[in-house]
PDB file of C-alpha atoms and ligand atoms in Angstrom:
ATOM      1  CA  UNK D  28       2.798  -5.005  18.000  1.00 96.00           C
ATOM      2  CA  UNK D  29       1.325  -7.470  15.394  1.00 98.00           C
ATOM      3  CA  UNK D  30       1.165  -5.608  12.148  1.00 98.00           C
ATOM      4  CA  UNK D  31      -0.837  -7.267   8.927  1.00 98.00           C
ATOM      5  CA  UNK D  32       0.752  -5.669   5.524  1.00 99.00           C
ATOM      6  CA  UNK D  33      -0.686  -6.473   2.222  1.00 99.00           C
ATOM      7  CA  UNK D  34       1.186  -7.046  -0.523  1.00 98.00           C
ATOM      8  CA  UNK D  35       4.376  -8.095   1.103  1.00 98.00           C
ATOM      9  CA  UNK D  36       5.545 -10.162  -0.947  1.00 98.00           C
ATOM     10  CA  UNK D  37       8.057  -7.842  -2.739  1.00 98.00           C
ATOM     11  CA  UNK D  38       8.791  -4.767  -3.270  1.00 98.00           C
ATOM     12  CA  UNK D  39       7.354  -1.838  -1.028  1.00 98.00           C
ATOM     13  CA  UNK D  40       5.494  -4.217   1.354  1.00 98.00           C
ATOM     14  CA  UNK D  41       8.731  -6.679   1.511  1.00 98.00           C
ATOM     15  CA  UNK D  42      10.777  -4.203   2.720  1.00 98.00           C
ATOM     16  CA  UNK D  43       8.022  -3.041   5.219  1.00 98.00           C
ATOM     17  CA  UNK D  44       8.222  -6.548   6.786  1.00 98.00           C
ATOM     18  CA  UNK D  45      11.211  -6.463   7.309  1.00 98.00           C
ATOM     19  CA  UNK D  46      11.783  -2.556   8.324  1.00 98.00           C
ATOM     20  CA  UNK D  47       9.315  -3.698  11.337  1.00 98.00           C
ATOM     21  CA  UNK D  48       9.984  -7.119  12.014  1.00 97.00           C
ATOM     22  CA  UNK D  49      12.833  -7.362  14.550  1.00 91.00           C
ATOM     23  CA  UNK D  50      10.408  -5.102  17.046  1.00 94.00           C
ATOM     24  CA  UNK D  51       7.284  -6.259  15.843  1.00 97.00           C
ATOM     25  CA  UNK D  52       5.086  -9.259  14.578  1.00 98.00           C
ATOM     26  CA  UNK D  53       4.208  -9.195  11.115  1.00 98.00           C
ATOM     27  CA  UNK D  54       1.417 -11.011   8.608  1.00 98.00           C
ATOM     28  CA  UNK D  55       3.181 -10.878   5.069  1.00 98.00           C
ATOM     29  CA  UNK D  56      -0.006 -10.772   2.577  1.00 98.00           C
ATOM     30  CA  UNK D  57       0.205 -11.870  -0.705  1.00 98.00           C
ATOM     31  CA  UNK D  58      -2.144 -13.279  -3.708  1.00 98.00           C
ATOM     32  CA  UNK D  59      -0.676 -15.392  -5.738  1.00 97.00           C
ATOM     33  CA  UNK D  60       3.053 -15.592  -4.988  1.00 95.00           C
ATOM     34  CA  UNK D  61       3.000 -17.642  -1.897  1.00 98.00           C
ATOM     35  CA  UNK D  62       6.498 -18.835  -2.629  1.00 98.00           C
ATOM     36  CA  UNK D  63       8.074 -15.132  -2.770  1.00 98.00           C
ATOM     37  CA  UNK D  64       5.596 -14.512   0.498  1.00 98.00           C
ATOM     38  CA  UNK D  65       7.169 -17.679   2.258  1.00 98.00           C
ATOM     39  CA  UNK D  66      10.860 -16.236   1.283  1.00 98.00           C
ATOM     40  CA  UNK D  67       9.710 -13.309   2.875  1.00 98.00           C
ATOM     41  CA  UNK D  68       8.944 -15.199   6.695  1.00 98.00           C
ATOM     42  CA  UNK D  69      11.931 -17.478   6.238  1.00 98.00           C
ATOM     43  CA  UNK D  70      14.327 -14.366   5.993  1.00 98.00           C
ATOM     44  CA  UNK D  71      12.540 -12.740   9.096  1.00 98.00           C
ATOM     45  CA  UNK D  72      12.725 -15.827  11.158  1.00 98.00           C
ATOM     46  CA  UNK D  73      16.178 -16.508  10.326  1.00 97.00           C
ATOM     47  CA  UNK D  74      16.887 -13.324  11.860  1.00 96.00           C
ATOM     48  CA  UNK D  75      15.160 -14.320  14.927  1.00 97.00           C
ATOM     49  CA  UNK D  76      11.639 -12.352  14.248  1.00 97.00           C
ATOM     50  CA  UNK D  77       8.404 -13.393  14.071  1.00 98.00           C
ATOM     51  CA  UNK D  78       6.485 -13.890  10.898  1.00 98.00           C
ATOM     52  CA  UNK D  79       3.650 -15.279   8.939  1.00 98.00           C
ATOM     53  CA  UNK D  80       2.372 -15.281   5.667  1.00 98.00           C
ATOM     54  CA  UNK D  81      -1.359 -15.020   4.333  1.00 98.00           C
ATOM     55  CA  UNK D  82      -3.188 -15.094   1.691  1.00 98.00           C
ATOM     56  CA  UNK D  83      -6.085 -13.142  -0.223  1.00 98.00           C
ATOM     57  CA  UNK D  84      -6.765 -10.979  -3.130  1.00 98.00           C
ATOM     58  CA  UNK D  85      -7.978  -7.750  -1.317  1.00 98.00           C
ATOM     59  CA  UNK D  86     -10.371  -6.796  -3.746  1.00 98.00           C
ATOM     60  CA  UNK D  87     -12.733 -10.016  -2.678  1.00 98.00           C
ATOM     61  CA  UNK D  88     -14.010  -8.918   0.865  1.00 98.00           C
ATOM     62  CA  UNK D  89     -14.751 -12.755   1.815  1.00 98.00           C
ATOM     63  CA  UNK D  90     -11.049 -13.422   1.263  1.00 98.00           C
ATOM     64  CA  UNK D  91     -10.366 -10.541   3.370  1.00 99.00           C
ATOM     65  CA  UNK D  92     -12.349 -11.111   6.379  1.00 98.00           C
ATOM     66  CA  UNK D  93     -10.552 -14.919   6.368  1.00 98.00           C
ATOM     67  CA  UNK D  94      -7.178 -13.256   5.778  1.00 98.00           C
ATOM     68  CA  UNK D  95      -7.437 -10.697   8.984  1.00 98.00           C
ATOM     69  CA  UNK D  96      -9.601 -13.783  11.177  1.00 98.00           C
ATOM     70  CA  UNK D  97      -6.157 -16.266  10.366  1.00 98.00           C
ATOM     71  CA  UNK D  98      -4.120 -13.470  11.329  1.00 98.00           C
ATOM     72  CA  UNK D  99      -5.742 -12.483  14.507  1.00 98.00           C
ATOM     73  CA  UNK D 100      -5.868 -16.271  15.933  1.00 98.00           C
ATOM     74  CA  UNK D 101      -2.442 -17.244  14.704  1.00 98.00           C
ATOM     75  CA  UNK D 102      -0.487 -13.881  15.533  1.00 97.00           C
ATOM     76  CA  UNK D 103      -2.999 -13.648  18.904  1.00 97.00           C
ATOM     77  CA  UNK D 104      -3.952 -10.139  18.195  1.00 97.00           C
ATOM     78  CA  UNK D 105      -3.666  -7.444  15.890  1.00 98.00           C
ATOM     79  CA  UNK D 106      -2.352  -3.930  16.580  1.00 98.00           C
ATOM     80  CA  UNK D 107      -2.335  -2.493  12.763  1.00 98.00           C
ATOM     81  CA  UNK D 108      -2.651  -2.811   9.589  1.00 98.00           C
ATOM     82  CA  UNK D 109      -0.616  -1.363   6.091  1.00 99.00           C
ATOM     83  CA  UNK D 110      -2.594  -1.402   3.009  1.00 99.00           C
ATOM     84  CA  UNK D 111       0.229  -1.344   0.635  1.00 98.00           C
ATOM     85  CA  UNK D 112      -1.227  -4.147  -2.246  1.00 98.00           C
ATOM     86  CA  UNK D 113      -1.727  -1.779  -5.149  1.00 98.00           C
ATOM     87  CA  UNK D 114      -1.830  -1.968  -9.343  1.00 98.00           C
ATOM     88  CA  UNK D 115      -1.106   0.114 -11.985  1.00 95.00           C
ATOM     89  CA  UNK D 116      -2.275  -0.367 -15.342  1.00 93.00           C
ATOM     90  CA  UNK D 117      -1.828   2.874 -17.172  1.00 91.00           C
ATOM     91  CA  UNK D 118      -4.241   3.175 -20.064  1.00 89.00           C
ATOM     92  CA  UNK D 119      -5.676   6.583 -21.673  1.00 87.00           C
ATOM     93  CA  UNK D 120      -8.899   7.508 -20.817  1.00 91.00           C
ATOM     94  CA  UNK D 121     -10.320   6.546 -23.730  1.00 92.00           C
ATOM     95  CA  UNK D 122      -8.438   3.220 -23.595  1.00 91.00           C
ATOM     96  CA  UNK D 123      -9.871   2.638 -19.865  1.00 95.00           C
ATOM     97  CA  UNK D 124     -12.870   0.260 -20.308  1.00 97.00           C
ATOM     98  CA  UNK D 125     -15.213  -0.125 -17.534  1.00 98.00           C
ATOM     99  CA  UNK D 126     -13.629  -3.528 -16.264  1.00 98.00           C
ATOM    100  CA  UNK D 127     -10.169  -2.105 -16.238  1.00 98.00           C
ATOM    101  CA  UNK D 128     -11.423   0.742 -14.453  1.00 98.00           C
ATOM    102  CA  UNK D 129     -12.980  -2.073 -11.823  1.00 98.00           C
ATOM    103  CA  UNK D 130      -9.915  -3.748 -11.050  1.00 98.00           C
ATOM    104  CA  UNK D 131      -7.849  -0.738 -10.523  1.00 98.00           C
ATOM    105  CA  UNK D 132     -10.257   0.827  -8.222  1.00 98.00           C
ATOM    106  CA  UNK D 133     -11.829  -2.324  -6.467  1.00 98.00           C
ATOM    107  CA  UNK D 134      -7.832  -3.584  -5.789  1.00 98.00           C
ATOM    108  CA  UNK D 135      -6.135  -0.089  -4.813  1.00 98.00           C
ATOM    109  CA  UNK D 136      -9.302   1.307  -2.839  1.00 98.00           C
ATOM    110  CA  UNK D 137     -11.842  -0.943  -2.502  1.00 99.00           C
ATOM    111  CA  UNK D 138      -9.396  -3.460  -0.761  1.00 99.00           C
ATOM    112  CA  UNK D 139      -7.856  -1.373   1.361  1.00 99.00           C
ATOM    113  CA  UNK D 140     -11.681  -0.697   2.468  1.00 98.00           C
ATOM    114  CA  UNK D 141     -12.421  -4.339   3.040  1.00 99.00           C
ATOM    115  CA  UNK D 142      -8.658  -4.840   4.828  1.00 99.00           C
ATOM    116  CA  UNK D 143      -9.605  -2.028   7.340  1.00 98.00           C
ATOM    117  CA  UNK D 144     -13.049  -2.399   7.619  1.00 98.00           C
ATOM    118  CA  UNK D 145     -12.080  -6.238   8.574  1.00 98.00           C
ATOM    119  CA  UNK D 146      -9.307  -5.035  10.401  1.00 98.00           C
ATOM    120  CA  UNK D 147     -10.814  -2.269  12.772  1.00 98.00           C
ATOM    121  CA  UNK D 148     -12.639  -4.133  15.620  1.00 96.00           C
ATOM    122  CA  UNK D 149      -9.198  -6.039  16.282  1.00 98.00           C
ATOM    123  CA  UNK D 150      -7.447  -2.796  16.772  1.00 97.00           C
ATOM    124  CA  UNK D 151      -7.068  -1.163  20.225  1.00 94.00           C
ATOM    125  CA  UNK D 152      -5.978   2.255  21.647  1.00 94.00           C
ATOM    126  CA  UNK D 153      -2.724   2.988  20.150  1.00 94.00           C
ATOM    127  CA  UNK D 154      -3.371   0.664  16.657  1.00 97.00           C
ATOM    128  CA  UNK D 155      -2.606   2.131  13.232  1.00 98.00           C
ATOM    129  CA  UNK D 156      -3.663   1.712   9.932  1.00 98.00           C
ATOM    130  CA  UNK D 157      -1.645   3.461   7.243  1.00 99.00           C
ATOM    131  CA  UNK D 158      -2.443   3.505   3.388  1.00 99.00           C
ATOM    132  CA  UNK D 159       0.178   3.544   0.797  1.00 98.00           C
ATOM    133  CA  UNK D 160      -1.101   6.157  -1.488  1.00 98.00           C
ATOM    134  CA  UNK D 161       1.062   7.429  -4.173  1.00 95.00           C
ATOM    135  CA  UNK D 162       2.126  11.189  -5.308  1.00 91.00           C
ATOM    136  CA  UNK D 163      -0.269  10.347  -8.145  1.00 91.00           C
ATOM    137  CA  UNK D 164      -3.308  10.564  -5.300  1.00 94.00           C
ATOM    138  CA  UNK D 165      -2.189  14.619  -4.660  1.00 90.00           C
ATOM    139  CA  UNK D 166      -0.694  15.682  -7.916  1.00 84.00           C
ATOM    140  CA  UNK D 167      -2.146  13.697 -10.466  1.00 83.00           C
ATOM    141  CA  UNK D 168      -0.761  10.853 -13.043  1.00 80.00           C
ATOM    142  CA  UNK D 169      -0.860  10.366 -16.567  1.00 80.00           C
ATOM    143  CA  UNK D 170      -2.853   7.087 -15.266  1.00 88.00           C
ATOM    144  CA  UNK D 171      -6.378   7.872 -14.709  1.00 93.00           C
ATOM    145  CA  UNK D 172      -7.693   4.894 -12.556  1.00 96.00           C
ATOM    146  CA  UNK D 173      -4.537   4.866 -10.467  1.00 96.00           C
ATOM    147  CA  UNK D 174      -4.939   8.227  -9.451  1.00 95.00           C
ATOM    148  CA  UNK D 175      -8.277   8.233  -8.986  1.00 97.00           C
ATOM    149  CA  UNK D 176      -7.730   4.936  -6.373  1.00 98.00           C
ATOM    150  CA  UNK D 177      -4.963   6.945  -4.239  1.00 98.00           C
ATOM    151  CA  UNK D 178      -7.029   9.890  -4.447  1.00 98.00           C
ATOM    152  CA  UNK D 179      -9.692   7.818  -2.381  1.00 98.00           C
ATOM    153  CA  UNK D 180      -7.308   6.820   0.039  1.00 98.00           C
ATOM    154  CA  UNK D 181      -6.741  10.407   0.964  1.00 98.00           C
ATOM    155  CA  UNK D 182     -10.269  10.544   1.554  1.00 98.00           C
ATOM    156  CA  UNK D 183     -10.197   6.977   3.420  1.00 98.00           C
ATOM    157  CA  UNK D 184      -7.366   8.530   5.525  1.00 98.00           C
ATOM    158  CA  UNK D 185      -9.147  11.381   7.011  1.00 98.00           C
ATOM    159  CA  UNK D 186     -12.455  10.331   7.510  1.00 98.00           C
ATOM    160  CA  UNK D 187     -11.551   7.106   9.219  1.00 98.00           C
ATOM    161  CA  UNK D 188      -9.078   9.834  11.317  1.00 98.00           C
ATOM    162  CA  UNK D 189     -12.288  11.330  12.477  1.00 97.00           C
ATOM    163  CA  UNK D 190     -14.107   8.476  13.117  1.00 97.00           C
ATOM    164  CA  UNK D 191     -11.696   6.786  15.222  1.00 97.00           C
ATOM    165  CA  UNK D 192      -9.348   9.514  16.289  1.00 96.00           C
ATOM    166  CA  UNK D 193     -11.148   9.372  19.465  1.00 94.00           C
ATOM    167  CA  UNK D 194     -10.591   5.775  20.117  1.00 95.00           C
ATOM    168  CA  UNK D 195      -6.930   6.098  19.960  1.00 97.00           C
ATOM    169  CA  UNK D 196      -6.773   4.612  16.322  1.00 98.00           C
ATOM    170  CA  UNK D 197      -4.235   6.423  14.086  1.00 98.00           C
ATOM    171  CA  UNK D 198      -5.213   6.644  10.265  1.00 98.00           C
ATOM    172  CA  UNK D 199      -2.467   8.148   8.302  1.00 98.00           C
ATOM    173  CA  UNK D 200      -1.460   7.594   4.746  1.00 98.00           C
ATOM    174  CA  UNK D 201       2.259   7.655   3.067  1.00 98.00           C
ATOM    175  CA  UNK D 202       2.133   9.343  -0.375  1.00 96.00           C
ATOM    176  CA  UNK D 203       5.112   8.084  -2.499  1.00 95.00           C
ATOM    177  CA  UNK D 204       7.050   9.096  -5.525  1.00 90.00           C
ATOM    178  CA  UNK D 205       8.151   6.697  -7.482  1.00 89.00           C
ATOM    179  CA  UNK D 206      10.545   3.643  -5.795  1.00 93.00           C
ATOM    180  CA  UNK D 207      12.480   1.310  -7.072  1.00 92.00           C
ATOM    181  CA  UNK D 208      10.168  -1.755  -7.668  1.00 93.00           C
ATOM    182  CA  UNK D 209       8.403  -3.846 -10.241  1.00 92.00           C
ATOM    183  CA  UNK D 210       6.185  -1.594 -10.459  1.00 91.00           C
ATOM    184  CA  UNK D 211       7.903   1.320 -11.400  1.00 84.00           C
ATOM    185  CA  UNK D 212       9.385  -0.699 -14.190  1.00 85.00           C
ATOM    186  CA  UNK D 213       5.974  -1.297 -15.686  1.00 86.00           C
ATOM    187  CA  UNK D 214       5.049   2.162 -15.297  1.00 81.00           C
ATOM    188  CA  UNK D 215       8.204   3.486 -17.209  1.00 78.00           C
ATOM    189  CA  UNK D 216       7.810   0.764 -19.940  1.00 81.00           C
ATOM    190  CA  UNK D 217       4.028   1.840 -20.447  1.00 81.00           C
ATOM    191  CA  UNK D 218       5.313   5.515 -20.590  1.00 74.00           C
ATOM    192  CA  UNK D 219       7.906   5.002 -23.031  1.00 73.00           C
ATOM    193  CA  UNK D 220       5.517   2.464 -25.325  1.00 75.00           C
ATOM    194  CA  UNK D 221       3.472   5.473 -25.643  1.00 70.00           C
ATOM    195  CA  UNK D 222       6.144   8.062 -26.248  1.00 63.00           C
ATOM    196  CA  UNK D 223       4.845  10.490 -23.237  1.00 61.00           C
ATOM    197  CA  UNK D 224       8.772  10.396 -22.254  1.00 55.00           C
ATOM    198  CA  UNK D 225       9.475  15.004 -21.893  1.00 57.00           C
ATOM    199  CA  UNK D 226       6.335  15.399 -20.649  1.00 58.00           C
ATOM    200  CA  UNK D 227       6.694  16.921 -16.893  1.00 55.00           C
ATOM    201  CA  UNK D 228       4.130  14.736 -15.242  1.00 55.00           C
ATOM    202  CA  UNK D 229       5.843  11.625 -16.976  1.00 55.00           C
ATOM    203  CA  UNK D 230       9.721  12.306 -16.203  1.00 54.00           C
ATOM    204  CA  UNK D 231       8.970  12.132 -12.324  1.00 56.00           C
ATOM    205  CA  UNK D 232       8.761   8.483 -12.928  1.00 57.00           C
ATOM    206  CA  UNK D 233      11.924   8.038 -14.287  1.00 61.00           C
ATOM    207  CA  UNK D 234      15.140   6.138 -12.295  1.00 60.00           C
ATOM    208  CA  UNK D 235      17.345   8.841 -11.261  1.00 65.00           C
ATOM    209  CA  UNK D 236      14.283  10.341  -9.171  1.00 75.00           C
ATOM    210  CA  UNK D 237      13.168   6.991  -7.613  1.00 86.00           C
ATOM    211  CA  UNK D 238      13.895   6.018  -3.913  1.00 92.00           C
ATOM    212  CA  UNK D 239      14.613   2.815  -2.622  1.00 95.00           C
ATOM    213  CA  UNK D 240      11.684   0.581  -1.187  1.00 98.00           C
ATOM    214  CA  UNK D 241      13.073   0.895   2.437  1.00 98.00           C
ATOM    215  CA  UNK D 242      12.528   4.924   2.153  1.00 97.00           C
ATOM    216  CA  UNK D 243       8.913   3.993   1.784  1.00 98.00           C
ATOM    217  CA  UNK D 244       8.789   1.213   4.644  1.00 98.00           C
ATOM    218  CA  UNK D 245      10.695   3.383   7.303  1.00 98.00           C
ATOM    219  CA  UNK D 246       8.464   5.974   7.051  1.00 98.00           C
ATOM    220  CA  UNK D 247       5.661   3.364   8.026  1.00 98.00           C
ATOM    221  CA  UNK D 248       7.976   2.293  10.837  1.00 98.00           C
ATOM    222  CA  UNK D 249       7.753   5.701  12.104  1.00 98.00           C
ATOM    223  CA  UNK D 250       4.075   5.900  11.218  1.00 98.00           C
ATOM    224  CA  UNK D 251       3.509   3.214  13.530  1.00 97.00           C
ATOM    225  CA  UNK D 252       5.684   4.127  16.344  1.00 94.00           C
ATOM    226  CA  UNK D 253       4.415   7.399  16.833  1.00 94.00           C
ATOM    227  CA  UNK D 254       1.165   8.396  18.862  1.00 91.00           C
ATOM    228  CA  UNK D 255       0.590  11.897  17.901  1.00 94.00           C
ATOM    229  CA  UNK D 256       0.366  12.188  14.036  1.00 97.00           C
ATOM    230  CA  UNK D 257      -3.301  11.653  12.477  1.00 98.00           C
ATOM    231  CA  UNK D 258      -4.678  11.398   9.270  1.00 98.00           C
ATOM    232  CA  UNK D 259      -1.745  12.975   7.789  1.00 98.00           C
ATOM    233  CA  UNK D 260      -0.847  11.795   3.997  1.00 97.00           C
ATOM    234  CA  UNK D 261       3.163  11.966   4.555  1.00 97.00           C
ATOM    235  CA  UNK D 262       4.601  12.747   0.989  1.00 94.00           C
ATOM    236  CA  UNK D 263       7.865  10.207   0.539  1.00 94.00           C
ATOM    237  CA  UNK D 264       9.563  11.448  -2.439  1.00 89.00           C
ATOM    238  CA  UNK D 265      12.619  13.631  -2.260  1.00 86.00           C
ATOM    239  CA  UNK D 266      11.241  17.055  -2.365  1.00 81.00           C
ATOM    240  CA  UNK D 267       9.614  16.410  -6.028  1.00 76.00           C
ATOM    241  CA  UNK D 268       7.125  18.974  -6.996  1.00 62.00           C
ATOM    242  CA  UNK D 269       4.617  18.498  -9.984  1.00 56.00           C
TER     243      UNK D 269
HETATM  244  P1  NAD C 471       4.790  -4.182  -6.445  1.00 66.68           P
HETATM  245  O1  NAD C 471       4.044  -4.437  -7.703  1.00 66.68           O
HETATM  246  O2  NAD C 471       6.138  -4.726  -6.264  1.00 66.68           O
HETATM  247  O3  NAD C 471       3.922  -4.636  -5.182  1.00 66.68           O
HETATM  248  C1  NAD C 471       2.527  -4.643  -5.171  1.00 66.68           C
HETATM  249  C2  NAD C 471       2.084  -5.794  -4.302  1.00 66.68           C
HETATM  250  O4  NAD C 471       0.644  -5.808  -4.248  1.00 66.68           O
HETATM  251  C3  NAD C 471       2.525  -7.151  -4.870  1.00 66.68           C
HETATM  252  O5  NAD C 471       3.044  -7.949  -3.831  1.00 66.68           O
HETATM  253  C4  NAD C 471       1.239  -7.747  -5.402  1.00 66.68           C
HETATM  254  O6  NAD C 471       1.207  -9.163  -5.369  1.00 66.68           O
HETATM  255  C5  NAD C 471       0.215  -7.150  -4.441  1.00 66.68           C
HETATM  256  N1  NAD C 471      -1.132  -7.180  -4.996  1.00 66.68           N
HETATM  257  C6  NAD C 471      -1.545  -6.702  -6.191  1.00 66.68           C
HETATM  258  N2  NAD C 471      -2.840  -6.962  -6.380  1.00 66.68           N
HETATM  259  C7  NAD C 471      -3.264  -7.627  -5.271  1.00 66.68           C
HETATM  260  C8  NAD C 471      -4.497  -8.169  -4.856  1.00 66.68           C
HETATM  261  N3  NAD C 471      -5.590  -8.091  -5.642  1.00 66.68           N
HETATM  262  N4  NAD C 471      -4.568  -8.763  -3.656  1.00 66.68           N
HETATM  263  C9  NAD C 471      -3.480  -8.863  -2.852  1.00 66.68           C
HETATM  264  N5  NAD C 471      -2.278  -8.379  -3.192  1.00 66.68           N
HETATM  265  C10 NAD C 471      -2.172  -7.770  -4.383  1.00 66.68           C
HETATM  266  O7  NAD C 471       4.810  -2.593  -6.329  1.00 66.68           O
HETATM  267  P2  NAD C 471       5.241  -1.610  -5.153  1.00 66.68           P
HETATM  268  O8  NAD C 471       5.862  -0.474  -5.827  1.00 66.68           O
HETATM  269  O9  NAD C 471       5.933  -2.301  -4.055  1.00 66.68           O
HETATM  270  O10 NAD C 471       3.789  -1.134  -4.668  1.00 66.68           O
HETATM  271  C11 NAD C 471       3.370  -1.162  -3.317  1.00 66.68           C
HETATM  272  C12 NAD C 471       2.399  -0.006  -3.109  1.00 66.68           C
HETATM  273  O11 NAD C 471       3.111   1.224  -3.270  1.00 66.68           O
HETATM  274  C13 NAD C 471       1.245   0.022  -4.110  1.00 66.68           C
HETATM  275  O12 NAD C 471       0.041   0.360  -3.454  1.00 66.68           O
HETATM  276  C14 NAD C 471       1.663   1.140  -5.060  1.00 66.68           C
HETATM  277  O13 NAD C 471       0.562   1.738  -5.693  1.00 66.68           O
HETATM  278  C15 NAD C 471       2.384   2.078  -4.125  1.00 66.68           C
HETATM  279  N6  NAD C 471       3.297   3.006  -4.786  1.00 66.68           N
HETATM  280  C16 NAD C 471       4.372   2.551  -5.500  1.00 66.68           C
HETATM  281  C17 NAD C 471       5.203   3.471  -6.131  1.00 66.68           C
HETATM  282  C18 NAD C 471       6.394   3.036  -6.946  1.00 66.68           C
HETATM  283  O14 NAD C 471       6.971   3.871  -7.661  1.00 66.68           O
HETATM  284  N7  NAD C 471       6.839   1.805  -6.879  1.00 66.68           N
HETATM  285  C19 NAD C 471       4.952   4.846  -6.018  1.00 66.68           C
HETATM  286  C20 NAD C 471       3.854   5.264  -5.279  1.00 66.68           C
HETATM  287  C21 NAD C 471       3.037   4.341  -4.654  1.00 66.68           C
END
């Protein structure tokens, strides 16, 4: 299978790559951090897997459409896709100007629109695309825009699942709670500049209920592997309940 995965180079999407590259192609995607990207395909290829790394910023659909065209000649195909490139920039509402709205929703959800929209005619019976929503997409986040995003991939998830559920496309989405990655730092940081630390809806990001990366990325694997599940959002995060 040749899989494209945006935002690979760290964190969630790293570990993706490499969760699925000893059985399976993979495009690494990244923006501007070609070098961490390139780190990313050396690793796989020492281990004696196939790799590639390319570029765009998902949230210009031009970029896109070049990014998923290089893959598909250089890979020779292209089986699915993982929309995993994501921000968050926690603001309060009333902090949330219109541009910082934009870039939160035209990177988290408007990209992953252009990825698979781009990606779809490449995909045959049996492809995937999965979206890496977040527990803030179900239950809410003391981050507006960033909820509002992975609330649209829910919505992404199941109407693509009905629109090509009879071609033999699966659309699923993972949902995670919070993982141990860059991101999460920044999230925590924002929280605690603001002093929302006791609040329920705010302790759920702390460390000691965080999963590893690879938690996130093997439940893609599966995603992926598996024929039968569609337009499910698959909730990754320890039983948490908020
Ligand atoms: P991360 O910040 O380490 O990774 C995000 C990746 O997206 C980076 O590689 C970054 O370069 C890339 N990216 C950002 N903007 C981009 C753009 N415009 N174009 C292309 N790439 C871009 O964070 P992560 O935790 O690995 O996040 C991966 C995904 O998981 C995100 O969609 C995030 O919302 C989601 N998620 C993370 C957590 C968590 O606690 N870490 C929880 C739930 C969901």
């Amino acid at each position: 299978m040749q899989v494209l995965i945006t935002g690979a180079s760290r964190g969630i999407g790293r570990a993706t790559a490499q969760a699925l590259a000893p059985e399976h192609e993979v495009a690494v995607g990244y923006n501007e951090s070609e070098s961490a990207a390139e780190t990313v395909v050396d690793e796989i290829q020492e281990a004696g897997g196939t790799a590639m790394a390319v570029q765009a910023d998902v949230s210009d659909s031009a970029a896109v459409e070049e990014m998923v065209e290089t893959t598909v000649e250089t890979l020779g195909g292209l089986d699915a896709v993982v929309n995993n490139a994501g921000i968050a920039d926690p603001a309060r509402l009333t902090e949330l100007d219109d541009d910082h709205w934009q870039r939160v929703i035209e990177t988290n959800l408007s990209g992953a629109f252009y990825v698979t929209r781009a990606a779809m005619e490449h995909l045959q019976p049996g492809g995937d695309v999965v979206f890496v929503s977040s527990i803030g997409g179900t239950a809410g986040t003391v981050d507006t825009s960033y909820a509002a995003s992975k609330a649209g991939l829910h919505g992404l998830t199941r109407a693509l699942a009905r629109e090509y559920g009879e071609d033999g496309v699966q659309v699923n989405a993972v949902a995670p709670g919070p993982a141990e990655t860059d991101m999460n730092d920044d999230i925590l940081a924002y929280l605690e500049s603001v002093d929302f630390r006791g609040h329920e809806n705010v302790d759920t990001h702390l460390p000691e209920y965080a999963c590893e990366p690879e938690a996130v990325a093997h439940t893609i694997e599966y995603l992926l592997e598996n024929d039968y599940v569609q337009g499910e959002i698959v909730d990754v995060n320890g039983g948490m309940q908020f």
